[in-house]
């Protein structure tokens, strides 16, 4: 069965014409996909013969809403989507002054084992196709009756562990024939799979790169992020500098502030030394207090002290505004609660 949502216009046109249908039908089909069609029966402008052919030879990846939570504080919406094999992933839609942003999942679960993350505690099942990533966006748009203008691949999973499907997604979602979300409005996150950072840089896609750092010290980072045992901070920084040279685009370094773990003055000063001279922004995130980790977020005084040290040393750093605090909006928590029967 052919995965229609994962095809470009050129691929879809070839598929259509090779099977005896007019090439313009491909654009018609794409217009229905762009609108979020979940079945071929919704494509009323297509001839019955083509619809019958598609039903027999193709399928539409879906992301069906299993649970939906809406924050009473800021309107952030969190979805638990069911995929065709009944696996579940999460997405979060956030409203900003510049429009709507969706946080998309790229895998069912995650292999990376970061100790502060809820997703990895549910294990890893499989990677998502490009079509399943797109379906998260179209389902949310359809449900909320909005147009999403920004995408961050920071949901469940490690995007660079699903590299080929993620790159296909990026090219599709930014295409005028698809959702037409510009590359500069898309950010891809990684925990630091170094070879893929080089490969991603060489593609020169002009979307954003976000790197999860969380400590400037190898010993501490290895304790919370097992990936550091394979690619240490020195290797990671070398790859990041290559990315900057290749793309001339700023990197965002994610840094979860964990009380008593990585939030001291020494941590801040070493972090500033590590990133000095790099075109970057440091996104400080009070850690999500996930059940079972024992981690607590740094208090407000410590958060402010940390950011003050970084900015006084010439770095661009801010504490990220917390959205959806009343609905556990960090990815992984809704699925874990659902699996336990708590929601």
CSV table of C-alpha atoms in Angstrom, one decimal:
chain,number,residue,atom,x,y,z
A,1,UNK,CA,0.0,0.0,0.0
A,2,UNK,CA,1.4,3.4,-1.0
A,3,UNK,CA,1.8,6.0,1.7
A,4,UNK,CA,0.1,9.0,0.0
A,5,UNK,CA,0.9,11.7,2.6
A,6,UNK,CA,4.6,11.0,2.5
A,7,UNK,CA,4.8,11.7,-1.3
A,8,UNK,CA,5.9,14.9,-3.0
A,9,UNK,CA,3.9,16.3,-5.9
A,10,UNK,CA,6.4,14.8,-8.4
A,11,UNK,CA,6.2,11.3,-6.7
A,12,UNK,CA,2.4,11.5,-6.5
A,13,UNK,CA,2.1,12.7,-10.1
A,14,UNK,CA,4.2,9.7,-11.3
A,15,UNK,CA,2.1,7.3,-9.1
A,16,UNK,CA,-1.1,8.7,-10.6
A,17,UNK,CA,-0.1,8.8,-14.3
A,18,UNK,CA,1.6,5.4,-14.3
A,19,UNK,CA,-1.7,4.0,-13.3
A,20,UNK,CA,-3.7,5.6,-16.1
A,21,UNK,CA,-5.0,8.8,-14.5
A,22,UNK,CA,-4.6,12.4,-15.5
A,23,UNK,CA,-1.6,14.2,-14.0
A,24,UNK,CA,-3.7,17.1,-12.7
A,25,UNK,CA,-5.4,14.7,-10.3
A,26,UNK,CA,-2.3,14.7,-8.2
A,27,UNK,CA,-2.7,18.4,-7.4
A,28,UNK,CA,-6.4,17.8,-6.6
A,29,UNK,CA,-5.4,15.0,-4.3
A,30,UNK,CA,-2.8,17.1,-2.5
A,31,UNK,CA,-5.4,19.9,-1.9
A,32,UNK,CA,-7.5,17.4,0.0
A,33,UNK,CA,-4.5,16.3,2.0
A,34,UNK,CA,-3.6,19.9,2.8
A,35,UNK,CA,-7.1,20.4,4.1
A,36,UNK,CA,-6.7,17.4,6.5
A,37,UNK,CA,-8.8,14.8,4.7
A,38,UNK,CA,-8.8,11.5,6.7
A,39,UNK,CA,-10.4,9.3,4.1
A,40,UNK,CA,-10.6,9.0,0.3
A,41,UNK,CA,-14.4,9.3,0.5
A,42,UNK,CA,-13.9,12.9,1.5
A,43,UNK,CA,-12.3,13.7,-1.8
A,44,UNK,CA,-15.6,14.4,-3.6
A,45,UNK,CA,-14.1,16.1,-6.7
A,46,UNK,CA,-12.2,13.0,-7.7
A,47,UNK,CA,-13.8,10.4,-10.0
A,48,UNK,CA,-15.1,7.2,-8.5
A,49,UNK,CA,-12.7,5.1,-10.5
A,50,UNK,CA,-9.7,7.0,-8.9
A,51,UNK,CA,-11.2,6.8,-5.4
A,52,UNK,CA,-11.7,3.0,-5.8
A,53,UNK,CA,-8.1,2.7,-7.1
A,54,UNK,CA,-6.7,4.7,-4.1
A,55,UNK,CA,-8.7,2.6,-1.6
A,56,UNK,CA,-7.2,-0.5,-3.0
A,57,UNK,CA,-3.6,0.6,-3.5
A,58,UNK,CA,-2.9,3.5,-1.1
A,59,UNK,CA,-3.6,4.6,2.5
A,60,UNK,CA,-3.8,7.9,4.4
A,61,UNK,CA,-1.8,8.1,7.6
A,62,UNK,CA,-4.0,9.4,10.4
A,63,UNK,CA,-3.5,10.9,13.8
A,64,UNK,CA,-6.8,10.4,15.6
A,65,UNK,CA,-7.5,12.3,18.8
A,66,UNK,CA,-7.6,10.0,21.9
A,67,UNK,CA,-7.2,12.7,24.6
A,68,UNK,CA,-7.3,16.5,24.4
A,69,UNK,CA,-6.4,18.8,27.3
A,70,UNK,CA,-6.7,22.6,27.2
A,71,UNK,CA,-4.9,24.8,29.6
A,72,UNK,CA,-7.2,27.2,31.5
A,73,UNK,CA,-4.2,29.4,32.1
A,74,UNK,CA,-2.9,30.2,28.6
A,75,UNK,CA,-5.0,28.1,26.1
A,76,UNK,CA,-2.2,25.7,25.3
A,77,UNK,CA,-3.7,22.5,23.8
A,78,UNK,CA,-2.2,19.0,24.3
A,79,UNK,CA,-3.2,16.1,22.2
A,80,UNK,CA,-2.7,12.3,22.5
A,81,UNK,CA,-3.0,11.0,19.0
A,82,UNK,CA,-3.6,7.4,18.0
A,83,UNK,CA,-1.8,6.1,14.9
A,84,UNK,CA,-3.0,3.4,12.5
A,85,UNK,CA,-1.4,0.6,14.6
A,86,UNK,CA,-2.9,2.0,17.8
A,87,UNK,CA,0.4,3.4,19.0
A,88,UNK,CA,0.1,6.8,20.6
A,89,UNK,CA,2.1,10.0,20.4
A,90,UNK,CA,1.7,13.5,21.8
A,91,UNK,CA,1.6,17.0,20.2
A,92,UNK,CA,1.2,20.4,21.8
A,93,UNK,CA,-0.3,23.5,20.2
A,94,UNK,CA,0.8,26.9,21.7
A,95,UNK,CA,-0.4,30.3,20.9
A,96,UNK,CA,2.1,33.2,20.5
A,97,UNK,CA,1.7,36.8,19.3
A,98,UNK,CA,3.2,35.6,15.9
A,99,UNK,CA,0.7,32.8,15.5
A,100,UNK,CA,0.3,29.1,16.4
A,101,UNK,CA,3.2,26.7,17.0
A,102,UNK,CA,2.9,23.0,17.2
A,103,UNK,CA,5.4,20.7,18.9
A,104,UNK,CA,5.5,17.4,16.9
A,105,UNK,CA,6.6,13.9,17.9
A,106,UNK,CA,8.9,12.0,15.6
A,107,UNK,CA,9.0,8.6,17.4
A,108,UNK,CA,6.8,6.5,19.6
A,109,UNK,CA,8.9,6.6,22.7
A,110,UNK,CA,12.6,7.3,22.7
A,111,UNK,CA,15.9,5.3,22.9
A,112,UNK,CA,18.0,8.1,24.3
A,113,UNK,CA,17.3,7.5,28.0
A,114,UNK,CA,17.6,11.1,29.3
A,115,UNK,CA,16.9,10.8,33.0
A,116,UNK,CA,14.7,13.9,33.3
A,117,UNK,CA,12.4,13.0,30.4
A,118,UNK,CA,9.0,11.4,30.7
A,119,UNK,CA,9.0,10.0,27.1
A,120,UNK,CA,11.9,7.6,27.6
A,121,UNK,CA,10.2,6.0,30.6
A,122,UNK,CA,7.5,4.6,28.4
A,123,UNK,CA,10.1,2.7,26.3
A,124,UNK,CA,10.6,2.8,22.5
A,125,UNK,CA,8.3,1.3,19.9
A,126,UNK,CA,9.1,2.7,16.5
A,127,UNK,CA,9.9,5.7,14.4
A,128,UNK,CA,7.2,7.8,12.7
A,129,UNK,CA,6.8,8.2,9.0
A,130,UNK,CA,6.8,11.7,7.4
A,131,UNK,CA,3.1,11.3,6.8
A,132,UNK,CA,2.4,10.6,10.5
A,133,UNK,CA,4.2,13.8,11.5
A,134,UNK,CA,2.2,15.8,9.0
A,135,UNK,CA,-1.0,14.1,10.2
A,136,UNK,CA,-0.4,15.6,13.7
A,137,UNK,CA,-0.4,19.1,12.2
A,138,UNK,CA,-3.4,18.6,10.0
A,139,UNK,CA,-5.4,16.9,12.7
A,140,UNK,CA,-4.7,19.8,15.2
A,141,UNK,CA,-5.5,22.5,12.5
A,142,UNK,CA,-8.8,20.8,11.7
A,143,UNK,CA,-9.8,20.3,15.3
A,144,UNK,CA,-9.0,23.9,16.3
A,145,UNK,CA,-9.9,25.5,13.0
A,146,UNK,CA,-6.6,27.4,12.8
A,147,UNK,CA,-3.6,27.7,10.6
A,148,UNK,CA,-0.3,26.6,12.3
A,149,UNK,CA,2.6,28.7,11.2
A,150,UNK,CA,5.5,27.3,13.2
A,151,UNK,CA,6.7,23.8,13.9
A,152,UNK,CA,9.2,22.5,16.5
A,153,UNK,CA,10.3,18.9,16.4
A,154,UNK,CA,10.7,18.6,20.2
A,155,UNK,CA,7.9,16.1,21.0
A,156,UNK,CA,8.4,12.4,21.8
A,157,UNK,CA,11.5,10.9,20.2
A,158,UNK,CA,14.9,12.0,19.0
A,159,UNK,CA,14.5,13.5,15.5
A,160,UNK,CA,18.0,12.6,14.4
A,161,UNK,CA,17.4,8.9,15.3
A,162,UNK,CA,14.7,9.1,12.6
A,163,UNK,CA,16.8,11.1,10.2
A,164,UNK,CA,15.5,10.1,6.7
A,165,UNK,CA,11.8,10.4,7.7
A,166,UNK,CA,12.4,13.8,9.4
A,167,UNK,CA,14.2,15.2,6.4
A,168,UNK,CA,11.4,14.0,4.1
A,169,UNK,CA,8.9,15.6,6.5
A,170,UNK,CA,10.8,18.9,6.5
A,171,UNK,CA,10.8,19.1,2.7
A,172,UNK,CA,7.1,18.1,2.4
A,173,UNK,CA,5.7,20.4,5.1
A,174,UNK,CA,7.6,23.4,3.7
A,175,UNK,CA,6.4,22.8,0.1
A,176,UNK,CA,3.9,25.1,-1.5
A,177,UNK,CA,2.0,21.9,-2.5
A,178,UNK,CA,1.7,20.8,1.1
A,179,UNK,CA,1.3,22.9,4.3
A,180,UNK,CA,3.7,25.6,3.0
A,181,UNK,CA,5.3,26.3,6.4
A,182,UNK,CA,8.6,28.0,5.7
A,183,UNK,CA,11.8,26.3,6.7
A,184,UNK,CA,12.7,29.3,8.8
A,185,UNK,CA,9.6,28.7,10.9
A,186,UNK,CA,10.7,25.1,11.7
A,187,UNK,CA,13.1,24.0,14.4
A,188,UNK,CA,14.6,20.5,14.8
A,189,UNK,CA,15.8,19.4,18.2
A,190,UNK,CA,18.6,16.9,19.0
A,191,UNK,CA,20.2,15.5,22.2
A,192,UNK,CA,23.5,15.5,20.3
A,193,UNK,CA,23.8,12.7,17.7
A,194,UNK,CA,27.0,14.2,16.3
A,195,UNK,CA,27.3,12.5,12.9
A,196,UNK,CA,23.7,13.6,12.0
A,197,UNK,CA,24.5,17.2,13.0
A,198,UNK,CA,27.2,17.2,10.3
A,199,UNK,CA,24.8,15.5,7.8
A,200,UNK,CA,22.0,18.0,8.7
A,201,UNK,CA,24.4,20.9,8.2
A,202,UNK,CA,25.4,19.7,4.8
A,203,UNK,CA,21.7,19.7,3.7
A,204,UNK,CA,21.6,23.5,4.3
A,205,UNK,CA,17.8,23.4,4.8
A,206,UNK,CA,17.7,26.8,6.6
A,207,UNK,CA,15.5,25.6,9.5
A,208,UNK,CA,16.5,26.0,13.1
A,209,UNK,CA,18.6,23.7,15.1
A,210,UNK,CA,18.1,23.2,18.9
A,211,UNK,CA,20.7,21.2,20.8
A,212,UNK,CA,19.9,19.8,24.3
A,213,UNK,CA,23.0,20.5,26.4
A,214,UNK,CA,21.9,20.6,30.1
A,215,UNK,CA,25.4,20.7,31.5
A,216,UNK,CA,28.8,22.1,30.5
A,217,UNK,CA,30.6,19.2,32.3
A,218,UNK,CA,31.0,15.8,30.7
A,219,UNK,CA,30.6,13.9,34.0
A,220,UNK,CA,27.3,15.6,34.9
A,221,UNK,CA,26.0,15.5,31.3
A,222,UNK,CA,26.7,11.8,31.0
A,223,UNK,CA,24.7,11.2,34.2
A,224,UNK,CA,21.6,12.8,32.8
A,225,UNK,CA,22.1,12.2,29.1
A,226,UNK,CA,23.6,8.8,28.1
A,227,UNK,CA,24.3,10.1,24.6
A,228,UNK,CA,27.2,12.0,26.1
A,229,UNK,CA,29.1,8.8,26.8
A,230,UNK,CA,29.2,8.2,23.0
A,231,UNK,CA,29.6,11.8,21.8
A,232,UNK,CA,31.2,14.0,24.5
A,233,UNK,CA,30.8,17.8,24.8
A,234,UNK,CA,34.0,18.5,22.9
A,235,UNK,CA,32.8,16.5,19.9
A,236,UNK,CA,29.3,18.0,20.2
A,237,UNK,CA,30.7,21.6,20.2
A,238,UNK,CA,32.9,20.8,17.2
A,239,UNK,CA,29.8,19.6,15.2
A,240,UNK,CA,27.9,22.7,16.3
A,241,UNK,CA,30.6,25.0,15.1
A,242,UNK,CA,30.6,23.2,11.8
A,243,UNK,CA,26.8,23.7,11.5
A,244,UNK,CA,27.2,27.4,12.3
A,245,UNK,CA,29.9,27.8,9.6
A,246,UNK,CA,27.9,25.8,7.1
A,247,UNK,CA,24.5,27.5,7.6
A,248,UNK,CA,25.3,30.8,9.3
A,249,UNK,CA,22.2,30.1,11.4
A,250,UNK,CA,22.0,30.6,15.2
A,251,UNK,CA,21.8,27.5,17.3
A,252,UNK,CA,19.5,27.3,20.3
A,253,UNK,CA,21.0,25.4,23.3
A,254,UNK,CA,18.4,23.9,25.6
A,255,UNK,CA,19.4,23.9,29.3
A,256,UNK,CA,17.0,22.3,31.8
A,257,UNK,CA,17.6,23.9,35.2
A,258,UNK,CA,17.6,21.2,37.8
A,259,UNK,CA,17.8,22.2,41.5
A,260,UNK,CA,21.1,21.1,43.0
A,261,UNK,CA,22.3,19.3,39.8
A,262,UNK,CA,23.3,21.9,37.2
A,263,UNK,CA,22.2,25.3,38.4
A,264,UNK,CA,25.2,26.6,40.3
A,265,UNK,CA,27.4,29.6,39.6
A,266,UNK,CA,30.1,27.3,38.6
A,267,UNK,CA,27.8,25.7,36.0
A,268,UNK,CA,26.8,29.1,34.6
A,269,UNK,CA,30.4,30.3,34.3
A,270,UNK,CA,31.6,27.1,32.6
A,271,UNK,CA,28.6,27.2,30.3
A,272,UNK,CA,29.5,30.8,29.3
A,273,UNK,CA,33.1,29.7,28.7
A,274,UNK,CA,32.0,26.7,26.6
A,275,UNK,CA,29.7,28.8,24.3
A,276,UNK,CA,31.8,32.0,24.1
A,277,UNK,CA,31.9,33.4,20.6
A,278,UNK,CA,29.3,31.1,19.2
A,279,UNK,CA,26.2,32.4,17.4
A,280,UNK,CA,23.7,31.0,19.8
A,281,UNK,CA,20.8,31.5,22.2
A,282,UNK,CA,20.6,29.7,25.6
A,283,UNK,CA,17.1,28.6,26.4
A,284,UNK,CA,16.9,28.0,30.1
A,285,UNK,CA,14.0,25.7,31.0
A,286,UNK,CA,12.9,25.0,34.6
A,287,UNK,CA,12.9,21.2,34.5
A,288,UNK,CA,9.5,19.4,34.4
A,289,UNK,CA,9.0,17.6,37.7
A,290,UNK,CA,8.3,14.1,36.2
A,291,UNK,CA,7.2,11.4,38.6
A,292,UNK,CA,10.0,9.0,39.4
A,293,UNK,CA,12.9,11.2,38.6
A,294,UNK,CA,13.3,13.0,41.9
A,295,UNK,CA,14.3,16.2,40.0
A,296,UNK,CA,13.0,19.6,41.1
A,297,UNK,CA,13.1,22.8,39.2
A,298,UNK,CA,15.4,25.5,40.3
A,299,UNK,CA,13.7,28.2,42.3
A,300,UNK,CA,13.0,31.7,40.8
A,301,UNK,CA,16.0,33.3,42.6
A,302,UNK,CA,18.4,30.6,41.2
A,303,UNK,CA,16.9,30.9,37.7
A,304,UNK,CA,17.4,34.6,37.7
A,305,UNK,CA,20.9,34.4,39.1
A,306,UNK,CA,21.9,31.8,36.4
A,307,UNK,CA,20.6,34.0,33.5
A,308,UNK,CA,22.2,37.1,35.0
A,309,UNK,CA,25.6,35.4,35.0
A,310,UNK,CA,25.3,34.3,31.4
A,311,UNK,CA,24.1,37.7,30.1
A,312,UNK,CA,26.8,39.6,32.1
A,313,UNK,CA,29.4,37.5,30.3
A,314,UNK,CA,28.0,38.4,26.9
A,315,UNK,CA,25.7,35.5,26.2
A,316,UNK,CA,22.2,35.6,24.9
A,317,UNK,CA,20.1,33.7,27.4
A,318,UNK,CA,16.5,33.7,28.6
A,319,UNK,CA,14.3,31.6,30.9
A,320,UNK,CA,11.6,30.0,28.8
A,321,UNK,CA,8.0,31.0,29.6
A,322,UNK,CA,6.1,28.0,31.0
A,323,UNK,CA,3.0,27.2,28.9
A,324,UNK,CA,0.4,24.6,29.7
A,325,UNK,CA,1.6,24.2,33.3
A,326,UNK,CA,-1.8,22.9,34.5
A,327,UNK,CA,-2.0,20.2,31.8
A,328,UNK,CA,1.6,18.7,32.1
A,329,UNK,CA,2.4,20.0,28.6
A,330,UNK,CA,5.8,18.5,28.4
A,331,UNK,CA,5.7,15.5,26.0
A,332,UNK,CA,5.5,12.0,27.5
A,333,UNK,CA,3.4,12.8,30.6
A,334,UNK,CA,0.0,12.5,29.0
A,335,UNK,CA,0.8,9.1,27.4
A,336,UNK,CA,2.2,7.8,30.7
A,337,UNK,CA,-0.9,8.8,32.5
A,338,UNK,CA,-3.1,7.3,29.8
A,339,UNK,CA,-1.2,4.0,30.0
A,340,UNK,CA,-1.7,4.0,33.8
A,341,UNK,CA,-5.4,4.8,33.3
A,342,UNK,CA,-5.1,8.1,35.1
A,343,UNK,CA,-6.8,10.1,32.3
